[in-house]
């Protein structure tokens, strides 16, 4: 039985305890996005966002940049895509994956202090990030 008062155990310690290596977070996210369910979900999300050429699209918690190329294709040469994450390893992978896309900017920041001016973004997405922030309502505000 799980004791709620017990100190938290890190995932890496749990992985060692259970004898399974911890997967690389970027690889895991990219594999999940490439699955049939992941592709369908992401396609529907992009359609609902209705990103248009010339717009600025913000991806809060862009991770390894999985969706940045698709967003760049939708904003076209006259638009901008801003990928924000606080994890340097994820940002490095996002930069690598989008190095040939001039419309994409990668910025390191916390979701609580986004590096964009109010009123400068046309579309924004946040996917599986709110569970990792201390104040989800302030991020959404």
mmCIF file of C-alpha atoms in Angstrom:
data_model
loop_
_atom_site.group_PDB
_atom_site.id
_atom_site.type_symbol
_atom_site.label_atom_id
_atom_site.label_comp_id
_atom_site.label_asym_id
_atom_site.label_seq_id
_atom_site.Cartn_x
_atom_site.Cartn_y
_atom_site.Cartn_z
ATOM 1 C CA UNK A 1 0.000 0.000 0.000
ATOM 2 C CA UNK A 2 1.219 3.503 -0.856
ATOM 3 C CA UNK A 3 1.938 5.779 2.094
ATOM 4 C CA UNK A 4 1.055 9.377 1.166
ATOM 5 C CA UNK A 5 3.349 10.680 3.902
ATOM 6 C CA UNK A 6 6.346 8.840 2.523
ATOM 7 C CA UNK A 7 9.099 10.930 0.932
ATOM 8 C CA UNK A 8 8.898 11.092 -2.844
ATOM 9 C CA UNK A 9 11.151 8.673 -4.650
ATOM 10 C CA UNK A 10 12.722 9.879 -7.876
ATOM 11 C CA UNK A 11 11.793 8.137 -11.106
ATOM 12 C CA UNK A 12 15.380 7.126 -11.663
ATOM 13 C CA UNK A 13 15.523 5.465 -8.258
ATOM 14 C CA UNK A 14 12.234 3.697 -8.955
ATOM 15 C CA UNK A 15 13.538 2.517 -12.309
ATOM 16 C CA UNK A 16 16.593 1.090 -10.606
ATOM 17 C CA UNK A 17 14.429 -0.508 -7.936
ATOM 18 C CA UNK A 18 12.213 -2.139 -10.527
ATOM 19 C CA UNK A 19 15.183 -3.106 -12.674
ATOM 20 C CA UNK A 20 14.131 -1.151 -15.765
ATOM 21 C CA UNK A 21 16.221 1.623 -17.309
ATOM 22 C CA UNK A 22 14.571 5.024 -17.503
ATOM 23 C CA UNK A 23 13.897 5.980 -21.147
ATOM 24 C CA UNK A 24 15.334 9.154 -22.598
ATOM 25 C CA UNK A 25 12.525 11.734 -22.166
ATOM 26 C CA UNK A 26 12.928 13.261 -25.639
ATOM 27 C CA UNK A 27 12.982 9.854 -27.350
ATOM 28 C CA UNK A 28 9.915 8.771 -25.400
ATOM 29 C CA UNK A 29 7.978 11.905 -26.386
ATOM 30 C CA UNK A 30 8.952 11.580 -30.045
ATOM 31 C CA UNK A 31 7.932 7.896 -30.124
ATOM 32 C CA UNK A 32 4.575 8.653 -28.482
ATOM 33 C CA UNK A 33 3.920 11.435 -31.015
ATOM 34 C CA UNK A 34 4.750 9.090 -33.898
ATOM 35 C CA UNK A 35 2.286 6.405 -32.774
ATOM 36 C CA UNK A 36 -1.075 6.119 -34.544
ATOM 37 C CA UNK A 37 -2.891 7.577 -31.535
ATOM 38 C CA UNK A 38 -0.327 10.375 -31.196
ATOM 39 C CA UNK A 39 -0.543 11.310 -34.881
ATOM 40 C CA UNK A 40 -4.333 11.382 -34.838
ATOM 41 C CA UNK A 41 -4.433 13.474 -31.691
ATOM 42 C CA UNK A 42 -1.886 15.967 -32.988
ATOM 43 C CA UNK A 43 -3.619 16.279 -36.371
ATOM 44 C CA UNK A 44 -6.945 17.055 -34.706
ATOM 45 C CA UNK A 45 -5.314 19.559 -32.351
ATOM 46 C CA UNK A 46 -3.657 21.367 -35.268
ATOM 47 C CA UNK A 47 -6.952 21.552 -37.143
ATOM 48 C CA UNK A 48 -8.725 22.977 -34.093
ATOM 49 C CA UNK A 49 -5.999 25.603 -33.662
ATOM 50 C CA UNK A 50 -6.682 26.880 -37.196
ATOM 51 C CA UNK A 51 -3.203 28.360 -37.569
ATOM 52 C CA UNK A 52 -3.019 30.580 -40.663
ATOM 53 C CA UNK A 53 -0.137 31.894 -42.790
ATOM 54 C CA UNK A 54 1.443 35.000 -41.307
ATOM 55 C CA UNK A 55 0.337 34.304 -37.752
ATOM 56 C CA UNK A 56 2.497 33.881 -34.671
ATOM 57 C CA UNK A 57 2.023 30.541 -32.921
ATOM 58 C CA UNK A 58 3.313 29.783 -29.435
ATOM 59 C CA UNK A 59 4.047 26.243 -28.207
ATOM 60 C CA UNK A 60 4.337 26.334 -24.400
ATOM 61 C CA UNK A 61 6.304 23.313 -23.253
ATOM 62 C CA UNK A 62 7.531 22.488 -26.741
ATOM 63 C CA UNK A 63 9.698 19.655 -25.447
ATOM 64 C CA UNK A 64 11.889 18.188 -28.199
ATOM 65 C CA UNK A 65 10.094 20.249 -30.852
ATOM 66 C CA UNK A 66 7.746 17.563 -32.080
ATOM 67 C CA UNK A 67 5.069 19.992 -33.278
ATOM 68 C CA UNK A 68 7.222 22.956 -34.265
ATOM 69 C CA UNK A 69 7.769 21.873 -37.909
ATOM 70 C CA UNK A 70 4.014 21.403 -38.420
ATOM 71 C CA UNK A 71 3.316 24.824 -36.913
ATOM 72 C CA UNK A 72 6.039 26.352 -39.097
ATOM 73 C CA UNK A 73 4.413 24.851 -42.170
ATOM 74 C CA UNK A 74 1.106 26.405 -41.194
ATOM 75 C CA UNK A 75 2.418 29.923 -40.444
ATOM 76 C CA UNK A 76 4.498 29.890 -43.629
ATOM 77 C CA UNK A 77 7.390 32.177 -44.479
ATOM 78 C CA UNK A 78 5.626 35.287 -43.202
ATOM 79 C CA UNK A 79 4.747 33.831 -39.790
ATOM 80 C CA UNK A 80 6.572 32.925 -36.613
ATOM 81 C CA UNK A 81 6.582 29.928 -34.326
ATOM 82 C CA UNK A 82 7.897 30.312 -30.789
ATOM 83 C CA UNK A 83 8.762 27.143 -28.881
ATOM 84 C CA UNK A 84 9.210 27.573 -25.129
ATOM 85 C CA UNK A 85 10.477 25.041 -22.631
ATOM 86 C CA UNK A 86 12.472 25.149 -19.416
ATOM 87 C CA UNK A 87 14.449 21.929 -19.953
ATOM 88 C CA UNK A 88 17.815 22.584 -21.649
ATOM 89 C CA UNK A 89 18.005 19.023 -23.035
ATOM 90 C CA UNK A 90 14.568 19.351 -24.653
ATOM 91 C CA UNK A 91 15.475 22.758 -26.048
ATOM 92 C CA UNK A 92 18.693 21.379 -27.537
ATOM 93 C CA UNK A 93 16.706 18.681 -29.338
ATOM 94 C CA UNK A 94 14.094 21.219 -30.485
ATOM 95 C CA UNK A 95 16.853 23.445 -31.873
ATOM 96 C CA UNK A 96 18.432 20.491 -33.666
ATOM 97 C CA UNK A 97 15.101 19.425 -35.189
ATOM 98 C CA UNK A 98 14.208 22.945 -36.388
ATOM 99 C CA UNK A 99 17.610 24.344 -37.347
ATOM 100 C CA UNK A 100 16.531 24.578 -41.008
ATOM 101 C CA UNK A 101 13.235 26.357 -40.243
ATOM 102 C CA UNK A 102 13.793 30.132 -40.138
ATOM 103 C CA UNK A 103 10.260 30.804 -38.847
ATOM 104 C CA UNK A 104 10.981 28.893 -35.610
ATOM 105 C CA UNK A 105 12.399 30.558 -32.514
ATOM 106 C CA UNK A 106 13.320 28.503 -29.455
ATOM 107 C CA UNK A 107 13.252 30.228 -26.065
ATOM 108 C CA UNK A 108 14.135 28.942 -22.621
ATOM 109 C CA UNK A 109 11.584 29.981 -20.022
ATOM 110 C CA UNK A 110 9.141 28.782 -17.425
ATOM 111 C CA UNK A 111 5.463 28.697 -18.327
ATOM 112 C CA UNK A 112 4.807 31.122 -15.465
ATOM 113 C CA UNK A 113 6.927 33.803 -17.159
ATOM 114 C CA UNK A 114 6.521 33.420 -20.902
ATOM 115 C CA UNK A 115 9.000 35.366 -23.034
ATOM 116 C CA UNK A 116 6.374 37.040 -25.228
ATOM 117 C CA UNK A 117 4.682 40.406 -25.027
ATOM 118 C CA UNK A 118 0.919 40.509 -24.443
ATOM 119 C CA UNK A 119 -1.062 40.642 -27.671
ATOM 120 C CA UNK A 120 1.774 39.408 -29.901
ATOM 121 C CA UNK A 121 0.625 35.788 -30.322
ATOM 122 C CA UNK A 122 -2.267 34.687 -32.543
ATOM 123 C CA UNK A 123 -2.435 31.032 -31.505
ATOM 124 C CA UNK A 124 -1.048 29.223 -28.469
ATOM 125 C CA UNK A 125 -0.969 25.614 -27.408
ATOM 126 C CA UNK A 126 -0.090 23.926 -24.180
ATOM 127 C CA UNK A 127 -0.121 20.137 -24.146
ATOM 128 C CA UNK A 128 0.660 17.955 -21.135
ATOM 129 C CA UNK A 129 2.411 20.822 -19.369
ATOM 130 C CA UNK A 130 -0.035 22.076 -16.759
ATOM 131 C CA UNK A 131 0.534 18.993 -14.602
ATOM 132 C CA UNK A 132 4.201 20.021 -14.309
ATOM 133 C CA UNK A 133 3.721 23.631 -13.176
ATOM 134 C CA UNK A 134 3.141 24.925 -9.658
ATOM 135 C CA UNK A 135 0.256 27.273 -10.507
ATOM 136 C CA UNK A 136 -1.685 26.031 -13.566
ATOM 137 C CA UNK A 137 -4.357 28.753 -13.293
ATOM 138 C CA UNK A 138 -1.764 31.521 -13.402
ATOM 139 C CA UNK A 139 -0.153 29.956 -16.475
ATOM 140 C CA UNK A 140 -3.518 29.902 -18.239
ATOM 141 C CA UNK A 141 -4.264 33.487 -17.215
#
